[in-house]
Short mmCIF file of C-alpha atoms in Angstrom, two decimals:
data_model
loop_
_atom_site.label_atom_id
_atom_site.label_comp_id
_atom_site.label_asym_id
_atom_site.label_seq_id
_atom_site.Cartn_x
_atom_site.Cartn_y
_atom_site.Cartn_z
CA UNK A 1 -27.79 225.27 266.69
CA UNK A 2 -31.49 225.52 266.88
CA UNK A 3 -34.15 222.50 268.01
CA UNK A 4 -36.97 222.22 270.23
CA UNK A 5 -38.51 224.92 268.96
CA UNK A 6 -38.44 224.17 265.64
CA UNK A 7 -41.82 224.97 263.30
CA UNK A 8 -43.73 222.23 261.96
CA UNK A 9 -43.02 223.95 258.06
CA UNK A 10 -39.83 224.34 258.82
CA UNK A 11 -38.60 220.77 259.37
CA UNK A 12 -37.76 219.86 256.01
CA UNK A 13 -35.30 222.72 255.84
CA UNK A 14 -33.62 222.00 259.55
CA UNK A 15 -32.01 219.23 257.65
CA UNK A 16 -30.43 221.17 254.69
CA UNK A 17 -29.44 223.95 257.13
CA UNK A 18 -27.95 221.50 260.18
CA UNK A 19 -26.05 219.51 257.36
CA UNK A 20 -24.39 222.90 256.60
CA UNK A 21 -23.41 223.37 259.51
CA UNK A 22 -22.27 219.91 259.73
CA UNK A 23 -20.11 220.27 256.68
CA UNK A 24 -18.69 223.93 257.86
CA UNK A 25 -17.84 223.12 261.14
CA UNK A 26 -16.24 219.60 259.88
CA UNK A 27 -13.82 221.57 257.84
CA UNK A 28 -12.79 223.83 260.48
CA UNK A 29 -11.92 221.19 262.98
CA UNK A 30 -9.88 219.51 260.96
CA UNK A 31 -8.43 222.38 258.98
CA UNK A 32 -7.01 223.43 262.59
CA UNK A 33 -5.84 219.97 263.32
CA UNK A 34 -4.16 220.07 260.67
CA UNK A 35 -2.62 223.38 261.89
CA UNK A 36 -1.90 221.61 265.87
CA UNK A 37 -0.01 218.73 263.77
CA UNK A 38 2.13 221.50 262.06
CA UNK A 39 2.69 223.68 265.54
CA UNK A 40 2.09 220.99 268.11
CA UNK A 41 0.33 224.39 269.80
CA UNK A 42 -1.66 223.41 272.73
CA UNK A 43 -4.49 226.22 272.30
CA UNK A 44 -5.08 225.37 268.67
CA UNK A 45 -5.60 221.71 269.65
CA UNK A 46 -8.43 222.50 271.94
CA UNK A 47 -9.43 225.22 269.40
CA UNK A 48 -9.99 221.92 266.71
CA UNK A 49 -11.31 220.31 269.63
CA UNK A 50 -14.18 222.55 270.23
CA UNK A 51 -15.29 222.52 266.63
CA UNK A 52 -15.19 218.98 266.04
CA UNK A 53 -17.81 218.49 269.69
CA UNK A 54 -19.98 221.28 267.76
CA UNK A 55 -19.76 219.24 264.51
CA UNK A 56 -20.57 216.03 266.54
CA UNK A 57 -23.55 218.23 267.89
CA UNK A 58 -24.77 218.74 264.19
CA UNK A 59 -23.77 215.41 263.11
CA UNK A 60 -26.35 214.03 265.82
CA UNK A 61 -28.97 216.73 264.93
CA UNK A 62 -28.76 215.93 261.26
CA UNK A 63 -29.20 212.00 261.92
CA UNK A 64 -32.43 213.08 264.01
CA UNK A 65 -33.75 215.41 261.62
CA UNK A 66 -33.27 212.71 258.87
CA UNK A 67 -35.32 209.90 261.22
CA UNK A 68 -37.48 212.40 261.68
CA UNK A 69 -38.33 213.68 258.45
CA UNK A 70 -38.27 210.61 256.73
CA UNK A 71 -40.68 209.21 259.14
CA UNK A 72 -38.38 206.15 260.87
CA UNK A 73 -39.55 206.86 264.69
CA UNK A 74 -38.57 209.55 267.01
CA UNK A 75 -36.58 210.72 268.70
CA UNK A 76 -36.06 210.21 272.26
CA UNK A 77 -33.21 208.47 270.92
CA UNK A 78 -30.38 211.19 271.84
CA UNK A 79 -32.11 212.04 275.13
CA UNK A 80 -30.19 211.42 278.25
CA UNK A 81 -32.28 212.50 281.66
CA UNK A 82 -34.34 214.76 279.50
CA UNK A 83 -31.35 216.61 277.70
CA UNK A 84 -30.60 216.66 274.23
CA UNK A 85 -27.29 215.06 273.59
CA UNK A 86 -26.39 217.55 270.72
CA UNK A 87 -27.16 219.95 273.39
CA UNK A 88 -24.45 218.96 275.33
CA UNK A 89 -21.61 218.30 272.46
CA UNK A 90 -22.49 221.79 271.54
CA UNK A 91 -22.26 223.48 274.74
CA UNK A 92 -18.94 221.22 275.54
CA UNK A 93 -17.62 223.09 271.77
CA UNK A 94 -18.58 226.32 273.21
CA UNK A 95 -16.43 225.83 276.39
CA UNK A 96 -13.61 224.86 275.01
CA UNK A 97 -13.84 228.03 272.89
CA UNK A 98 -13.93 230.08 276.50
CA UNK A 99 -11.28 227.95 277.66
CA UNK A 100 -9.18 229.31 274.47
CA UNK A 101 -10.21 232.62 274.09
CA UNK A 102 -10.50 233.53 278.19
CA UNK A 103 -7.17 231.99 278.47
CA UNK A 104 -8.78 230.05 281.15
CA UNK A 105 -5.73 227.79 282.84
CA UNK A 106 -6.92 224.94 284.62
CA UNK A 107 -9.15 222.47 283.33
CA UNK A 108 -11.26 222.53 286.49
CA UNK A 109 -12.54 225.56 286.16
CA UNK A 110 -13.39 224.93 282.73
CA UNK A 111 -15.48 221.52 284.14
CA UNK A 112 -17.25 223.27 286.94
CA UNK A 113 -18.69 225.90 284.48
CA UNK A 114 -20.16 223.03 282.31
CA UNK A 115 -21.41 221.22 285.48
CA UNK A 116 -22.89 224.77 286.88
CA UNK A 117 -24.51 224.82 283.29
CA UNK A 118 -25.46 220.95 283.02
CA UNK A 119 -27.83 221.16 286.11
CA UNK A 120 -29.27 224.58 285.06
CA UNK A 121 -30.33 222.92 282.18
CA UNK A 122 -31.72 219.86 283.86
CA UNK A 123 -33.42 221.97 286.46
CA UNK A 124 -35.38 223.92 284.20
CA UNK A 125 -38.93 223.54 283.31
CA UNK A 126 -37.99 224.62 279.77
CA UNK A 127 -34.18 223.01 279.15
CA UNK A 128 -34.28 224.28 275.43
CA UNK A 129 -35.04 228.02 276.49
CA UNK A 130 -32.34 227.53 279.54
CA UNK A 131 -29.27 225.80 276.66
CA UNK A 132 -30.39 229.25 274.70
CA UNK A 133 -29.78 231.67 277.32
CA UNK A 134 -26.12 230.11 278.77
CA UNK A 135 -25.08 229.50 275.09
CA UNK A 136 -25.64 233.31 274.73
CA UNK A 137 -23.84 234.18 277.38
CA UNK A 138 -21.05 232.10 276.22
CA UNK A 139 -21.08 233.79 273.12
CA UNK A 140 -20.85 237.08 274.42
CA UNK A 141 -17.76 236.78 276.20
CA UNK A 142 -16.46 234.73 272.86
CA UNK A 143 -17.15 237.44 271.06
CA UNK A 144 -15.66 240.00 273.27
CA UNK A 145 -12.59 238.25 272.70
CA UNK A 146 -13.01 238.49 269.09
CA UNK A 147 -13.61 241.93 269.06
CA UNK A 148 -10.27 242.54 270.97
CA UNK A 149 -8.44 240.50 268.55
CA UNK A 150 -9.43 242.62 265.63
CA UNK A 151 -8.59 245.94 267.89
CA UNK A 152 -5.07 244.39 267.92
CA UNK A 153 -4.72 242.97 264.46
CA UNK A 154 -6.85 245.65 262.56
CA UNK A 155 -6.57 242.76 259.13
CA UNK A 156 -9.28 241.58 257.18
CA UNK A 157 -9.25 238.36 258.46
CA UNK A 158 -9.90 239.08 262.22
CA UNK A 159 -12.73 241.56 261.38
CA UNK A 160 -14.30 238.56 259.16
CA UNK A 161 -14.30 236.51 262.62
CA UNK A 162 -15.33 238.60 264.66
CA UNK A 163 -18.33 239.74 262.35
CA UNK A 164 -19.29 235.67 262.20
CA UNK A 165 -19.28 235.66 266.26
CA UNK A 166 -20.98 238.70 266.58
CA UNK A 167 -23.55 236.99 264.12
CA UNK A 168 -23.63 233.89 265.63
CA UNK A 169 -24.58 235.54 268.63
CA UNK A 170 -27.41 237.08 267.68
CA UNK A 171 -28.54 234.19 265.75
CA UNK A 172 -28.45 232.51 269.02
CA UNK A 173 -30.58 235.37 270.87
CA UNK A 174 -32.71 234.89 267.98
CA UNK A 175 -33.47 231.05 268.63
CA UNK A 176 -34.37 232.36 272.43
CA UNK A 177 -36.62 234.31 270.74
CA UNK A 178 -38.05 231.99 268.87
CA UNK A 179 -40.35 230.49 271.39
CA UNK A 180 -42.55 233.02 271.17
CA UNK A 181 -42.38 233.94 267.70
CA UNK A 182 -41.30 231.72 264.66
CA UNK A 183 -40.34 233.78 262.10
CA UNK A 184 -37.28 234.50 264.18
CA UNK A 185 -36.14 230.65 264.19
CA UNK A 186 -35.66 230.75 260.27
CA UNK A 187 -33.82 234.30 261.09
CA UNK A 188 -31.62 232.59 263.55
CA UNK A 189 -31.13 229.73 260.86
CA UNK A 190 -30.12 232.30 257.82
CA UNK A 191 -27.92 234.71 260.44
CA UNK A 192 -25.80 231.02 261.39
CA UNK A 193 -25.54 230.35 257.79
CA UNK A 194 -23.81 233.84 256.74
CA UNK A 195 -21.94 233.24 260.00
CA UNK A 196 -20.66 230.01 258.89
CA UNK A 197 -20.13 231.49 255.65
CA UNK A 198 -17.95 234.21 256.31
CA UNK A 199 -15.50 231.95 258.43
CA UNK A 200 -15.82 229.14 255.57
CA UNK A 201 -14.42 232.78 253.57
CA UNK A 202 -11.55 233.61 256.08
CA UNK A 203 -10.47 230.05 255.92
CA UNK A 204 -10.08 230.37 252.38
CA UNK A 205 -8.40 233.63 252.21
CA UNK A 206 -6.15 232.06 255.58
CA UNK A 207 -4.94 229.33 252.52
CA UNK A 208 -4.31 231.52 250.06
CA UNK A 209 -1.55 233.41 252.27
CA UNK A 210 0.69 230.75 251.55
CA UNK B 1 8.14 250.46 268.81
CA UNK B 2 8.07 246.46 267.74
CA UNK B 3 5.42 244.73 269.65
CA UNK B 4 5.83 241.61 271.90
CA UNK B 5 6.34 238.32 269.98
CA UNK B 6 4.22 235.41 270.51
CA UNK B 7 5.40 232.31 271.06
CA UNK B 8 4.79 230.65 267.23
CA UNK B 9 6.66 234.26 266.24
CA UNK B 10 9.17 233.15 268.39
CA UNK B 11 9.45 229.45 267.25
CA UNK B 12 9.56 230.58 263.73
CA UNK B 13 12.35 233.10 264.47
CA UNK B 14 14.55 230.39 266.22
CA UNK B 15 13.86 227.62 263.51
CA UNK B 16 15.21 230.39 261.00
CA UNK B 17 18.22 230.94 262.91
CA UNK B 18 18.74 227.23 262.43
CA UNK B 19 17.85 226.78 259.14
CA UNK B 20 20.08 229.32 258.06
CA UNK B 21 23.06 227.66 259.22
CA UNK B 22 22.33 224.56 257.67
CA UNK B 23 21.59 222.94 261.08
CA UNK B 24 25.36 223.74 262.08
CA UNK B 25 24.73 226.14 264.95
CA UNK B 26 25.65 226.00 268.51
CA UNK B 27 23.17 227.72 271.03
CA UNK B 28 25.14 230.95 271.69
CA UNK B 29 24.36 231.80 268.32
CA UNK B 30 20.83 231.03 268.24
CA UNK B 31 20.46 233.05 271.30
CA UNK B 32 22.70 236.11 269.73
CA UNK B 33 20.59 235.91 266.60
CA UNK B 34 16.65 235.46 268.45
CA UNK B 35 16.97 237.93 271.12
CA UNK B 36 16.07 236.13 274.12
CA UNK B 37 17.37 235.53 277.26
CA UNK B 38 19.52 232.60 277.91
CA UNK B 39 16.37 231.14 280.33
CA UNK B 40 13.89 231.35 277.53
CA UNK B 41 16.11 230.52 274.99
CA UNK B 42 16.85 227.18 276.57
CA UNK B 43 13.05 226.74 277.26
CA UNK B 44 11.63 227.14 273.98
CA UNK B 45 15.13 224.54 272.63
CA UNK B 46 13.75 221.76 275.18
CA UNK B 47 9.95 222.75 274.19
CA UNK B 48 11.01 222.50 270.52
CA UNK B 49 13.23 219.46 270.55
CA UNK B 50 10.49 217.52 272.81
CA UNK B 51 8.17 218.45 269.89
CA UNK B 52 10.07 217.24 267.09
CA UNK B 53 11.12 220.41 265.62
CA UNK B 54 14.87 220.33 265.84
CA UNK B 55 17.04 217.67 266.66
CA UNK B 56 20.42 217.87 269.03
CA UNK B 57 23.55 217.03 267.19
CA UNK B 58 27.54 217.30 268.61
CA UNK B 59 30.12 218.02 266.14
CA UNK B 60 33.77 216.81 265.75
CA UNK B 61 34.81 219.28 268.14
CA UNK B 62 32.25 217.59 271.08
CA UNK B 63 30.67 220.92 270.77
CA UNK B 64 26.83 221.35 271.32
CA UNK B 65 24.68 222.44 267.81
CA UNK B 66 21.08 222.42 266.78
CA UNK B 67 19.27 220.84 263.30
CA UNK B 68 15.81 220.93 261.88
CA UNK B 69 13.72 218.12 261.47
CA UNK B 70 11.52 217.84 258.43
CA UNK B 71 8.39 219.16 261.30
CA UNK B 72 10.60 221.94 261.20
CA UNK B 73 11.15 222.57 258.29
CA UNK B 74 7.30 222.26 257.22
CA UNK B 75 7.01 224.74 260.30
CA UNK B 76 8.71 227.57 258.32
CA UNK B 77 7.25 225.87 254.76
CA UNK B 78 3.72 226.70 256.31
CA UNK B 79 4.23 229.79 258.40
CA UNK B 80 2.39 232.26 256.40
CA UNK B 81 -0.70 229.81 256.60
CA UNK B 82 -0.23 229.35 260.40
CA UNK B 83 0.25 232.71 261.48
CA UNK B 84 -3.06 233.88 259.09
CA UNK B 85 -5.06 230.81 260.48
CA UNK B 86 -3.77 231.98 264.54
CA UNK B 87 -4.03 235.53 263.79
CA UNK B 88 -7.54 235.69 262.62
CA UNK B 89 -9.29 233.44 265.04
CA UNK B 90 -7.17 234.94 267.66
CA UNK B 91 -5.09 231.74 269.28
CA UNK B 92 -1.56 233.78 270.08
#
């Protein structure tokens, strides 16, 4: 997920790569609904759960993008007390994921990390740079748990995943980067795509197991 | 040495045990067969039947014996896909 510090040239393609997203993240949320319905497990419930609030994130993005691009009036129209709202869908997707993966067990603790991380962001001159930085850290410690998985499983699968987090997160150090330097915002933007990718290819291989 | 079972091993283990028997099998049998203790055994039977996974039946003797229901069924259908799927991304 990458705004705010978007390039002026690159604004056509923000739409073709946050649709993407849209589409690859759609899949997966309902792809592991339709795995809760069949195990009625709560951890892959929240697990569809926290890709469906990313997908909402990107749907949201792609509906600004497209008023934007085509011209129809900006913009502050997903702002709420300065934030992004597809900031805050995404960041609520990337909780959930900690809630799964840390094993966290009580719901509170899961809400006063995205309050602690709500007001960072609304206290801070640059909100963009500050949702960069916490969804990092998030991502480290998701990917940490990735990387333990495939220590366990040693398959084909779990290396594919955790490859695609590890990705992700440097895609997303790549977007903090990007407000300095440009180039590394269309980095960031081809690093989420072969992230997206390479889970789009575990969920296909995860099928053909049947 | 076997490593632990998760819980969806588990599940899948005791829905066998069922399914095998044609959904004619009393609980001192299903615990025999899934290797648990009685206490966990009788947890994961309430978890499952709450769920809709098997169904409590008595037979002509009054005795106490276990069925699937077609989510259970579709539980051991689907396994291979659920246990790829919760493997890779890590949810067990």
């Amino acid at each position: 997920m990458a705004f705010d510090y978007i390039p002026l040239w690159l604004v056509k393609y923000d739409l073709f790569f946050e649709l993407i997203f849209l589409i690859a993240t759609l899949i997966l949320g309902i792809f592991s609904f339709k795995i809760y319905k069949k195990t009625k497990q709560k951890p892959i419930l929240m697990f569809s759960l926290a890709f469906l609030s990313i997908a909402l994130s990107y749907l949201l993005q792609t509906i600004l993008n497209f008023i934007n691009f085509f011209g129809l009036g900006y913009m502050h129209l997903f702002d709420f007390g300065e934030i992004y709202i597809p900031h805050i869908f995404f960041m609520i997707g990337l909780l959930i994921f900690l809630y799964v993966t840390l094993n966290i067990s009580k719901i509170r603790i899961l809400l006063m990390i995205f309050l602690i991380s709500l007001i960072t962001i609304l206290i801070s001159s640059d909100k963009a740079f500050a949702f960069f930085i916490l969804s990092t850290i998030y991502f480290i410690f998701i990917s940490w748990h990735y990387l333990e998985n495939y220590l366990d499983k040693e398959d084909t699968n779990s290396l594919l995943i955790t490859l695609s987090f590890f990705i992700l997160l440097v895609s997303n150090i790549d977007f903090v980067l990007s407000s300095r330097y440009e180039l590394f915002y269309l980095v960031g933007y081809i690093l989420e795509l072969i992230a997206y990718a390479m889970i789009m290819i575990n969920l296909y291989m995860v099928q053909k197991s049947e | 040495m076997n490593k632990k079972r998760n819980s969806l091993e588990i599940i899948h283990d005791i829905l066998k045990v069922i399914d095998l028997k044609k959904g004619n099998i009393k609980p001192t049998h299903i615990l025999y067969k899934s290797n648990l203790s009685t206490n966990m055994l009788k947890s994961y039977l309430s978890e499952l039947e709450t769920k809709g996974f098997i169904k409590e039946k008595t037979d002509k003797n009054g005795r106490k014996t276990y069925e699937l229901t077609e989510l259970g069924s579709n539980y051991l259908k689907e396994y291979s896909v659920i246990k790829s799927f919760t493997n890779s991304f890590g949810l067990n």
